[in-house]
CSV table of C-alpha atoms in Angstrom, one decimal:
chain,number,residue,atom,x,y,z
A,1,UNK,CA,-86.5,-16.2,-26.6
A,2,UNK,CA,-89.2,-17.6,-24.9
A,3,UNK,CA,-92.0,-15.3,-23.6
A,4,UNK,CA,-91.9,-14.5,-20.1
A,5,UNK,CA,-94.8,-16.0,-18.0
A,6,UNK,CA,-97.9,-14.2,-16.6
A,7,UNK,CA,-96.9,-12.4,-13.4
A,8,UNK,CA,-100.3,-11.7,-11.8
A,9,UNK,CA,-102.8,-14.3,-12.5
A,10,UNK,CA,-103.0,-17.3,-10.7
A,11,UNK,CA,-102.8,-20.7,-12.4
A,12,UNK,CA,-106.2,-22.2,-13.8
A,13,UNK,CA,-107.7,-24.8,-12.3
A,14,UNK,CA,-106.6,-28.4,-13.9
A,15,UNK,CA,-106.7,-31.8,-13.8
A,16,UNK,CA,-103.9,-34.1,-13.4
A,17,UNK,CA,-101.4,-35.2,-11.0
A,18,UNK,CA,-100.4,-32.9,-8.1
A,19,UNK,CA,-96.5,-32.3,-8.6
A,20,UNK,CA,-93.7,-30.8,-7.2
A,21,UNK,CA,-90.9,-29.2,-9.6
A,22,UNK,CA,-87.3,-30.2,-8.8
A,23,UNK,CA,-86.0,-28.3,-11.4
A,24,UNK,CA,-85.0,-25.1,-10.2
A,25,UNK,CA,-84.8,-23.6,-6.5
A,26,UNK,CA,-88.1,-22.2,-5.9
A,27,UNK,CA,-89.4,-26.2,-5.6
A,28,UNK,CA,-93.0,-25.2,-7.1
A,29,UNK,CA,-95.6,-27.2,-5.8
A,30,UNK,CA,-99.1,-25.4,-6.9
A,31,UNK,CA,-99.1,-27.1,-10.8
A,32,UNK,CA,-99.8,-30.3,-11.9
A,33,UNK,CA,-98.8,-33.1,-14.8
A,34,UNK,CA,-100.8,-34.5,-17.7
A,35,UNK,CA,-99.7,-37.3,-19.4
A,36,UNK,CA,-98.7,-36.9,-22.6
A,37,UNK,CA,-97.5,-40.2,-24.7
A,38,UNK,CA,-94.3,-41.5,-22.9
A,39,UNK,CA,-94.0,-38.4,-21.1
A,40,UNK,CA,-95.4,-35.4,-19.4
A,41,UNK,CA,-96.7,-31.8,-19.7
A,42,UNK,CA,-97.1,-29.0,-17.1
A,43,UNK,CA,-100.6,-27.8,-16.2
A,44,UNK,CA,-101.1,-24.1,-15.0
A,45,UNK,CA,-97.6,-23.0,-15.7
A,46,UNK,CA,-95.3,-22.1,-19.0
A,47,UNK,CA,-92.2,-22.3,-17.3
A,48,UNK,CA,-89.7,-23.3,-20.1
A,49,UNK,CA,-87.1,-24.7,-17.4
A,50,UNK,CA,-89.6,-27.3,-16.5
A,51,UNK,CA,-91.3,-27.8,-19.5
A,52,UNK,CA,-87.5,-28.4,-20.7
A,53,UNK,CA,-86.6,-30.8,-18.1
A,54,UNK,CA,-90.0,-32.9,-18.5
A,55,UNK,CA,-89.1,-33.3,-22.4
A,56,UNK,CA,-85.5,-34.5,-21.3
A,57,UNK,CA,-87.0,-37.2,-19.0
A,58,UNK,CA,-89.2,-38.5,-21.4
A,59,UNK,CA,-86.2,-39.7,-23.3
A,60,UNK,CA,-85.5,-43.7,-22.5
A,61,UNK,CA,-83.4,-44.9,-19.7
A,62,UNK,CA,-79.7,-45.4,-20.4
A,63,UNK,CA,-77.8,-48.7,-19.3
A,64,UNK,CA,-75.3,-48.8,-17.0
A,65,UNK,CA,-71.9,-48.8,-18.9
A,66,UNK,CA,-68.0,-49.4,-18.2
A,67,UNK,CA,-65.4,-47.9,-20.7
A,68,UNK,CA,-68.3,-47.3,-22.9
A,69,UNK,CA,-69.6,-51.1,-22.8
A,70,UNK,CA,-72.7,-51.6,-21.6
A,71,UNK,CA,-73.0,-53.8,-18.5
A,72,UNK,CA,-75.3,-55.7,-15.8
A,73,UNK,CA,-75.7,-53.0,-12.9
A,74,UNK,CA,-73.7,-55.2,-10.4
A,75,UNK,CA,-71.0,-55.2,-12.7
A,76,UNK,CA,-71.2,-51.3,-13.0
A,77,UNK,CA,-71.0,-50.9,-8.9
A,78,UNK,CA,-68.4,-53.6,-8.8
A,79,UNK,CA,-66.2,-51.6,-11.5
A,80,UNK,CA,-67.0,-48.2,-9.4
A,81,UNK,CA,-65.8,-49.5,-6.3
A,82,UNK,CA,-62.8,-50.7,-7.1
A,83,UNK,CA,-62.1,-47.8,-9.4
A,84,UNK,CA,-63.3,-45.6,-6.1
A,85,UNK,CA,-61.3,-47.8,-3.6
A,86,UNK,CA,-58.3,-47.7,-5.2
A,87,UNK,CA,-57.9,-44.1,-5.1
A,88,UNK,CA,-56.1,-42.0,-2.6
A,89,UNK,CA,-57.8,-38.6,-2.8
A,90,UNK,CA,-61.3,-38.8,-4.6
A,91,UNK,CA,-63.9,-36.2,-5.0
A,92,UNK,CA,-67.4,-36.3,-4.7
A,93,UNK,CA,-68.8,-33.7,-7.2
A,94,UNK,CA,-72.1,-32.3,-8.3
A,95,UNK,CA,-74.6,-33.8,-5.6
A,96,UNK,CA,-77.4,-33.3,-7.8
A,97,UNK,CA,-79.6,-35.7,-5.4
A,98,UNK,CA,-82.3,-35.2,-2.9
A,99,UNK,CA,-82.0,-35.5,0.9
A,100,UNK,CA,-81.9,-39.2,1.4
A,101,UNK,CA,-79.4,-39.3,-1.4
A,102,UNK,CA,-77.0,-36.8,0.0
A,103,UNK,CA,-77.5,-38.6,3.5
A,104,UNK,CA,-76.4,-42.3,1.9
A,105,UNK,CA,-73.2,-40.0,0.1
A,106,UNK,CA,-71.7,-39.3,3.0
A,107,UNK,CA,-70.9,-42.4,4.7
A,108,UNK,CA,-69.7,-43.2,1.4
A,109,UNK,CA,-67.0,-39.8,1.4
A,110,UNK,CA,-66.2,-41.1,5.1
A,111,UNK,CA,-65.1,-44.4,3.7
A,112,UNK,CA,-63.2,-43.3,0.6
A,113,UNK,CA,-61.6,-40.1,2.6
A,114,UNK,CA,-63.6,-38.1,-0.1
A,115,UNK,CA,-63.4,-34.1,-1.1
A,116,UNK,CA,-67.4,-32.9,-1.4
A,117,UNK,CA,-68.0,-30.1,-3.4
A,118,UNK,CA,-71.6,-29.6,-5.2
A,119,UNK,CA,-72.1,-28.5,-9.1
A,120,UNK,CA,-71.6,-24.4,-8.9
A,121,UNK,CA,-69.9,-24.5,-5.6
A,122,UNK,CA,-68.5,-21.4,-5.8
A,123,UNK,CA,-72.0,-19.7,-6.0
A,124,UNK,CA,-72.5,-21.4,-2.4
A,125,UNK,CA,-69.5,-19.8,-1.2
A,126,UNK,CA,-71.0,-16.0,-1.8
A,127,UNK,CA,-73.5,-16.9,0.9
A,128,UNK,CA,-72.1,-19.3,3.1
A,129,UNK,CA,-69.1,-17.6,3.8
A,130,UNK,CA,-70.8,-14.4,5.1
A,131,UNK,CA,-73.2,-16.5,7.5
A,132,UNK,CA,-69.9,-18.1,8.9
A,133,UNK,CA,-68.5,-14.6,9.3
A,134,UNK,CA,-71.2,-12.6,10.6
A,135,UNK,CA,-74.4,-14.2,10.0
A,136,UNK,CA,-77.7,-13.1,8.6
A,137,UNK,CA,-81.2,-12.2,8.7
A,138,UNK,CA,-83.0,-13.9,5.9
A,139,UNK,CA,-86.5,-14.6,5.4
A,140,UNK,CA,-89.0,-16.9,3.3
A,141,UNK,CA,-91.2,-16.7,0.3
A,142,UNK,CA,-94.5,-16.8,2.2
A,143,UNK,CA,-92.9,-13.5,4.1
A,144,UNK,CA,-92.1,-11.6,1.3
A,145,UNK,CA,-95.3,-12.7,-0.3
A,146,UNK,CA,-97.6,-11.2,2.4
A,147,UNK,CA,-95.3,-8.2,3.4
A,148,UNK,CA,-92.8,-7.0,1.2
A,149,UNK,CA,-93.5,-3.5,0.0
A,150,UNK,CA,-90.2,-3.3,-1.6
A,151,UNK,CA,-87.8,-5.4,-3.5
A,152,UNK,CA,-84.1,-4.7,-4.0
A,153,UNK,CA,-82.8,-7.2,-6.9
A,154,UNK,CA,-79.1,-7.2,-7.0
A,155,UNK,CA,-77.0,-8.1,-10.2
A,156,UNK,CA,-80.2,-8.4,-12.7
A,157,UNK,CA,-83.5,-10.3,-12.5
A,158,UNK,CA,-83.7,-13.8,-11.2
A,159,UNK,CA,-86.4,-14.8,-13.7
A,160,UNK,CA,-84.1,-16.1,-16.2
A,161,UNK,CA,-82.9,-19.1,-14.1
A,162,UNK,CA,-86.0,-19.4,-12.2
A,163,UNK,CA,-89.3,-18.2,-14.5
A,164,UNK,CA,-91.8,-18.4,-11.7
A,165,UNK,CA,-90.1,-16.1,-9.5
A,166,UNK,CA,-92.4,-13.3,-9.4
A,167,UNK,CA,-95.8,-15.1,-9.3
A,168,UNK,CA,-93.7,-17.4,-6.4
A,169,UNK,CA,-93.3,-14.0,-4.5
A,170,UNK,CA,-96.9,-12.9,-4.8
A,171,UNK,CA,-95.8,-9.9,-7.0
A,172,UNK,CA,-98.9,-8.7,-8.6
A,173,UNK,CA,-101.3,-10.1,-5.9
A,174,UNK,CA,-103.1,-8.0,-3.8
A,175,UNK,CA,-101.7,-9.1,-0.5
A,176,UNK,CA,-99.4,-6.0,-0.7
A,177,UNK,CA,-101.5,-3.0,-2.2
A,178,UNK,CA,-98.5,-1.3,-3.6
A,179,UNK,CA,-95.4,-3.0,-4.5
A,180,UNK,CA,-91.9,-2.0,-5.6
A,181,UNK,CA,-89.1,-3.2,-7.2
A,182,UNK,CA,-85.5,-2.1,-7.6
A,183,UNK,CA,-82.9,-3.4,-9.8
A,184,UNK,CA,-79.4,-2.6,-9.0
A,185,UNK,CA,-76.7,-2.8,-11.4
A,186,UNK,CA,-79.2,-4.0,-14.4
A,187,UNK,CA,-82.2,-2.8,-16.3
A,188,UNK,CA,-85.9,-3.6,-14.3
A,189,UNK,CA,-87.3,-6.8,-15.4
A,190,UNK,CA,-89.5,-6.0,-18.6
A,191,UNK,CA,-91.9,-8.7,-17.5
A,192,UNK,CA,-93.2,-6.7,-14.6
A,193,UNK,CA,-94.3,-3.7,-16.9
A,194,UNK,CA,-98.0,-2.8,-16.6
A,195,UNK,CA,-98.3,-5.2,-13.8
A,196,UNK,CA,-101.3,-3.8,-11.8
A,197,UNK,CA,-100.0,-2.3,-8.2
A,198,UNK,CA,-96.1,-2.9,-9.1
A,199,UNK,CA,-93.6,0.0,-10.1
A,200,UNK,CA,-90.1,-0.6,-11.1
A,201,UNK,CA,-87.1,1.4,-11.0
A,202,UNK,CA,-83.2,0.7,-12.0
A,203,UNK,CA,-80.1,2.1,-10.5
A,204,UNK,CA,-77.0,1.9,-12.7
A,205,UNK,CA,-74.9,4.7,-11.6
A,206,UNK,CA,-72.0,4.6,-9.1
A,207,UNK,CA,-70.0,2.4,-10.8
A,208,UNK,CA,-69.6,-1.7,-10.6
A,209,UNK,CA,-72.0,-3.8,-8.3
A,210,UNK,CA,-69.3,-3.6,-5.7
A,211,UNK,CA,-69.4,-0.3,-5.8
A,212,UNK,CA,-72.9,0.6,-5.9
A,213,UNK,CA,-73.7,-1.6,-2.8
A,214,UNK,CA,-71.0,0.0,-1.1
A,215,UNK,CA,-72.5,3.4,-1.6
A,216,UNK,CA,-75.7,2.2,-1.0
A,217,UNK,CA,-74.5,0.5,2.7
A,218,UNK,CA,-72.8,4.1,3.0
A,219,UNK,CA,-76.2,6.0,2.3
A,220,UNK,CA,-78.5,3.7,4.4
A,221,UNK,CA,-76.2,4.1,7.4
A,222,UNK,CA,-76.4,8.1,6.5
A,223,UNK,CA,-72.4,8.2,6.4
A,224,UNK,CA,-71.1,11.0,4.8
A,225,UNK,CA,-70.2,10.2,1.0
A,226,UNK,CA,-70.7,11.4,-2.4
A,227,UNK,CA,-73.6,9.2,-3.4
A,228,UNK,CA,-75.2,9.5,-6.6
A,229,UNK,CA,-78.5,11.0,-6.7
A,230,UNK,CA,-80.5,7.5,-7.6
A,231,UNK,CA,-78.7,5.7,-4.8
A,232,UNK,CA,-79.3,8.1,-2.3
A,233,UNK,CA,-83.1,7.8,-3.3
A,234,UNK,CA,-83.0,4.4,-3.2
A,235,UNK,CA,-81.5,4.7,0.4
A,236,UNK,CA,-84.5,6.4,1.5
A,237,UNK,CA,-87.2,4.4,0.4
A,238,UNK,CA,-85.3,1.4,1.9
A,239,UNK,CA,-85.3,3.3,5.7
A,240,UNK,CA,-89.0,4.2,4.8
A,241,UNK,CA,-90.3,1.1,3.4
A,242,UNK,CA,-92.2,-1.3,6.0
A,243,UNK,CA,-90.6,-4.6,5.3
A,244,UNK,CA,-87.9,-4.1,2.5
A,245,UNK,CA,-86.0,-7.3,1.3
A,246,UNK,CA,-82.8,-7.2,-0.3
A,247,UNK,CA,-83.4,-10.2,-3.4
A,248,UNK,CA,-79.9,-11.9,-3.9
A,249,UNK,CA,-79.2,-14.5,-6.6
A,250,UNK,CA,-75.8,-16.4,-5.9
A,251,UNK,CA,-75.1,-17.2,-9.6
A,252,UNK,CA,-75.2,-13.6,-10.8
A,253,UNK,CA,-72.7,-12.4,-8.2
A,254,UNK,CA,-69.2,-11.8,-9.8
A,255,UNK,CA,-65.8,-13.5,-8.4
A,256,UNK,CA,-65.3,-12.3,-4.7
A,257,UNK,CA,-69.0,-11.9,-4.4
A,258,UNK,CA,-69.2,-12.8,-0.6
A,259,UNK,CA,-68.3,-9.1,-0.6
A,260,UNK,CA,-71.5,-8.3,-1.7
A,261,UNK,CA,-73.5,-10.4,0.2
A,262,UNK,CA,-71.7,-9.0,3.2
A,263,UNK,CA,-72.7,-5.8,2.5
A,264,UNK,CA,-76.1,-6.6,1.9
A,265,UNK,CA,-76.1,-8.0,5.4
A,266,UNK,CA,-74.6,-4.9,6.9
A,267,UNK,CA,-77.4,-3.1,5.0
A,268,UNK,CA,-80.2,-5.3,6.5
A,269,UNK,CA,-78.7,-5.0,10.0
A,270,UNK,CA,-78.6,-1.1,9.8
A,271,UNK,CA,-82.2,-1.1,8.7
A,272,UNK,CA,-83.2,-3.5,11.4
A,273,UNK,CA,-82.8,-0.9,14.3
A,274,UNK,CA,-85.8,1.0,12.8
A,275,UNK,CA,-87.7,-0.9,10.6
A,276,UNK,CA,-87.9,-5.0,9.7
A,277,UNK,CA,-85.7,-6.0,6.7
A,278,UNK,CA,-84.5,-9.1,5.4
A,279,UNK,CA,-82.0,-10.6,2.9
A,280,UNK,CA,-83.4,-13.5,0.2
A,281,UNK,CA,-80.7,-15.7,-1.0
A,282,UNK,CA,-82.3,-17.5,-3.9
A,283,UNK,CA,-80.2,-20.4,-5.5
A,284,UNK,CA,-79.0,-24.0,-3.9
A,285,UNK,CA,-80.7,-25.5,-6.8
A,286,UNK,CA,-79.9,-29.0,-8.2
A,287,UNK,CA,-79.9,-30.5,-4.8
A,288,UNK,CA,-77.0,-28.1,-3.9
A,289,UNK,CA,-78.6,-26.8,-0.6
A,290,UNK,CA,-80.1,-30.0,0.2
A,291,UNK,CA,-76.7,-31.4,0.2
A,292,UNK,CA,-75.3,-28.2,2.0
A,293,UNK,CA,-77.7,-29.0,5.0
A,294,UNK,CA,-77.1,-32.8,4.9
A,295,UNK,CA,-73.7,-32.6,5.0
A,296,UNK,CA,-73.6,-29.8,7.7
A,297,UNK,CA,-75.9,-31.7,10.2
A,298,UNK,CA,-74.3,-34.9,9.8
A,299,UNK,CA,-70.9,-33.6,10.0
A,300,UNK,CA,-70.9,-30.3,11.7
A,301,UNK,CA,-69.1,-28.9,8.7
A,302,UNK,CA,-70.7,-27.7,5.5
A,303,UNK,CA,-69.6,-29.0,2.0
A,304,UNK,CA,-65.8,-28.6,0.7
A,305,UNK,CA,-65.0,-30.5,3.6
A,306,UNK,CA,-63.3,-34.3,4.0
A,307,UNK,CA,-63.1,-36.4,6.6
A,308,UNK,CA,-59.4,-37.5,6.2
A,309,UNK,CA,-56.6,-38.3,8.5
A,310,UNK,CA,-56.6,-35.3,10.5
A,311,UNK,CA,-60.5,-35.7,11.3
A,312,UNK,CA,-62.9,-33.5,9.2
A,313,UNK,CA,-61.1,-31.1,7.4
A,314,UNK,CA,-63.1,-27.7,5.6
A,315,UNK,CA,-61.0,-25.7,3.0
A,316,UNK,CA,-63.8,-23.4,1.6
A,317,UNK,CA,-61.0,-21.9,-1.3
A,318,UNK,CA,-59.1,-24.7,-1.7
A,319,UNK,CA,-61.4,-27.4,-2.4
A,320,UNK,CA,-63.8,-26.5,-5.0
A,321,UNK,CA,-64.2,-29.1,-7.7
A,322,UNK,CA,-62.6,-27.3,-10.7
A,323,UNK,CA,-59.3,-26.2,-8.7
A,324,UNK,CA,-58.8,-29.7,-7.4
A,325,UNK,CA,-59.1,-31.2,-10.7
A,326,UNK,CA,-56.9,-28.5,-12.4
A,327,UNK,CA,-54.3,-28.9,-9.8
A,328,UNK,CA,-54.5,-32.7,-10.2
A,329,UNK,CA,-55.2,-32.8,-6.5
A,330,UNK,CA,-57.4,-35.7,-6.8
A,331,UNK,CA,-57.1,-39.1,-8.4
A,332,UNK,CA,-61.0,-40.0,-9.0
A,333,UNK,CA,-63.9,-38.3,-9.4
A,334,UNK,CA,-67.4,-39.6,-8.6
A,335,UNK,CA,-70.1,-37.2,-10.6
A,336,UNK,CA,-73.6,-37.1,-9.1
A,337,UNK,CA,-76.3,-35.3,-11.5
A,338,UNK,CA,-79.8,-37.1,-11.1
A,339,UNK,CA,-81.7,-33.9,-12.1
A,340,UNK,CA,-80.1,-33.9,-15.8
A,341,UNK,CA,-76.7,-32.6,-17.8
A,342,UNK,CA,-76.4,-29.2,-16.4
A,343,UNK,CA,-74.3,-28.1,-14.2
A,344,UNK,CA,-72.0,-30.2,-16.7
A,345,UNK,CA,-69.2,-32.1,-15.0
A,346,UNK,CA,-65.8,-29.7,-14.4
A,347,UNK,CA,-63.5,-30.0,-17.5
A,348,UNK,CA,-60.1,-30.6,-16.8
A,349,UNK,CA,-56.5,-29.7,-18.4
A,350,UNK,CA,-54.9,-32.8,-17.6
A,351,UNK,CA,-52.8,-35.0,-20.2
A,352,UNK,CA,-54.8,-38.0,-18.8
A,353,UNK,CA,-58.5,-37.4,-17.2
A,354,UNK,CA,-59.2,-38.6,-13.8
A,355,UNK,CA,-60.9,-41.8,-13.4
A,356,UNK,CA,-64.5,-40.9,-13.5
A,357,UNK,CA,-68.0,-42.8,-12.0
A,358,UNK,CA,-70.9,-40.5,-12.9
A,359,UNK,CA,-74.9,-41.4,-11.5
A,360,UNK,CA,-76.4,-39.5,-13.9
A,361,UNK,CA,-80.4,-38.8,-14.6
A,362,UNK,CA,-81.7,-38.4,-18.2
A,363,UNK,CA,-79.5,-36.6,-20.6
A,364,UNK,CA,-76.1,-37.2,-18.4
A,365,UNK,CA,-73.3,-38.1,-20.8
A,366,UNK,CA,-71.3,-41.5,-19.8
A,367,UNK,CA,-67.4,-40.7,-20.1
A,368,UNK,CA,-65.7,-42.7,-22.7
A,369,UNK,CA,-63.5,-44.2,-20.1
A,370,UNK,CA,-65.1,-44.8,-16.5
A,371,UNK,CA,-68.3,-46.0,-15.2
A,372,UNK,CA,-71.7,-44.8,-15.7
A,373,UNK,CA,-74.7,-45.7,-13.4
A,374,UNK,CA,-78.1,-44.4,-14.4
A,375,UNK,CA,-80.2,-42.9,-11.7
A,376,UNK,CA,-84.1,-42.1,-11.2
A,377,UNK,CA,-84.9,-38.3,-10.9
A,378,UNK,CA,-86.6,-37.3,-7.8
A,379,UNK,CA,-89.9,-35.7,-8.1
A,380,UNK,CA,-89.9,-37.8,-11.7
A,381,UNK,CA,-88.9,-41.6,-11.3
A,382,UNK,CA,-88.6,-41.4,-7.5
A,383,UNK,CA,-89.7,-40.1,-4.4
A,384,UNK,CA,-87.5,-37.7,-2.4
A,385,UNK,CA,-87.6,-34.5,-0.2
A,386,UNK,CA,-85.5,-31.2,-1.5
A,387,UNK,CA,-85.0,-28.0,0.9
A,388,UNK,CA,-86.2,-25.1,-0.9
A,389,UNK,CA,-84.4,-21.8,-1.5
A,390,UNK,CA,-85.5,-20.2,1.1
A,391,UNK,CA,-84.3,-23.0,3.8
A,392,UNK,CA,-87.8,-23.0,5.9
A,393,UNK,CA,-89.4,-25.7,4.0
A,394,UNK,CA,-88.5,-29.4,3.3
A,395,UNK,CA,-91.0,-30.3,0.4
A,396,UNK,CA,-91.6,-34.0,-0.6
A,397,UNK,CA,-91.2,-35.3,-4.1
A,398,UNK,CA,-93.6,-37.8,-5.7
A,399,UNK,CA,-92.8,-40.4,-8.0
A,400,UNK,CA,-94.8,-39.8,-11.3
A,401,UNK,CA,-93.6,-42.9,-13.0
A,402,UNK,CA,-91.8,-46.4,-12.5
A,403,UNK,CA,-88.6,-46.1,-14.8
A,404,UNK,CA,-87.0,-49.1,-12.9
A,405,UNK,CA,-83.9,-47.2,-12.0
A,406,UNK,CA,-82.1,-47.5,-8.7
A,407,UNK,CA,-81.8,-43.9,-6.8
A,408,UNK,CA,-78.6,-42.3,-5.8
A,409,UNK,CA,-79.5,-43.4,-2.4
A,410,UNK,CA,-79.3,-47.0,-2.9
A,411,UNK,CA,-76.4,-46.7,-5.2
A,412,UNK,CA,-74.5,-44.6,-2.6
A,413,UNK,CA,-75.2,-47.7,0.0
A,414,UNK,CA,-74.2,-50.1,-2.5
A,415,UNK,CA,-71.0,-48.5,-3.2
A,416,UNK,CA,-70.1,-47.8,0.2
A,417,UNK,CA,-70.4,-51.5,1.2
A,418,UNK,CA,-68.3,-52.5,-1.5
A,419,UNK,CA,-65.7,-50.0,-0.7
A,420,UNK,CA,-65.6,-51.0,2.8
A,421,UNK,CA,-65.4,-54.8,1.7
A,422,UNK,CA,-62.5,-54.0,-0.9
A,423,UNK,CA,-60.7,-51.8,1.7
A,424,UNK,CA,-60.9,-54.5,4.6
A,425,UNK,CA,-59.9,-57.7,2.1
């Protein structure tokens, strides 16, 4: 296991290329890259996720393929357009791209009548459905860094998926003299042991996470309920805190996790009667948050929607990628993964694989049957923009090398023109 990053120290001064890391929802922009052979090394951080992604990006670029045979880019575009134009209900999945790529994929979805769903789309729904139903009190990284004196994490520490999370939120810095982190439903993060000005507690009583959050909501609202002592004590600390923040990593929530997210919103609303409190949802990596924002502002509806015969339709439960593929509800898949091989394409249990087009970055495997078009990774081989996990900031990504690969936006525009030509011919 990789050693955890230092929590309290600031990154050292280094000489290199200023860089915004696109490989997790935090979009850390305080580090630099140094050239090493054909690749780059990260300076100012030992983040294992960034290091693994940079090593993957150092591999030679793949070539376009059709059914496993290398072809010219134009031939791959023609084959992909023919495959997609022939489908009656295609799925555009993954959506691992930047803002420009997401903008270009929406006209393609309109031309195809395609459903759009990101990789790990189920985790998006946990917070999206509660936002649709009741609204949210959310905050930003800067507010947490500057003001939060109590951070409560639900379902475990986000550090495994986002190694720089505590430094990003200012944990261990002197901006908040005394900061407490509580972990509900999981042990406290050992990386915080001994960090100056930080105390940690863990709440594991009260059943599973659904029960624990429900009991905490009852205790915060001071309703009569049999509440374990540790949960009652946490409720007292939440009411007494100057600025408590409820930290929620969507990918750690179980099935029906929207119920947990809704309960956290209720706790926050109750606290805001007498103090200032907020929820900080962490998620939306691999371009998911950016794709959802873009789809929403272009169409008026979030992902898991399609521009179909009845107009724009939204089916958040029925139109998950895995559900559609397992049920044989789609007859073509366009999978977009410009950041790498994870998250992987959904598997299918169908006797015949769905015809597939893959727009893939480094490490993405070409389908044995179908079309593969290598694309540039935003922040490595192409410039671009991404929304950060807290939703308040769009950060620019700067290309650090010229790899000669087209961007997702360029490929999507080419496919749209070819699909329209085939449908009108």
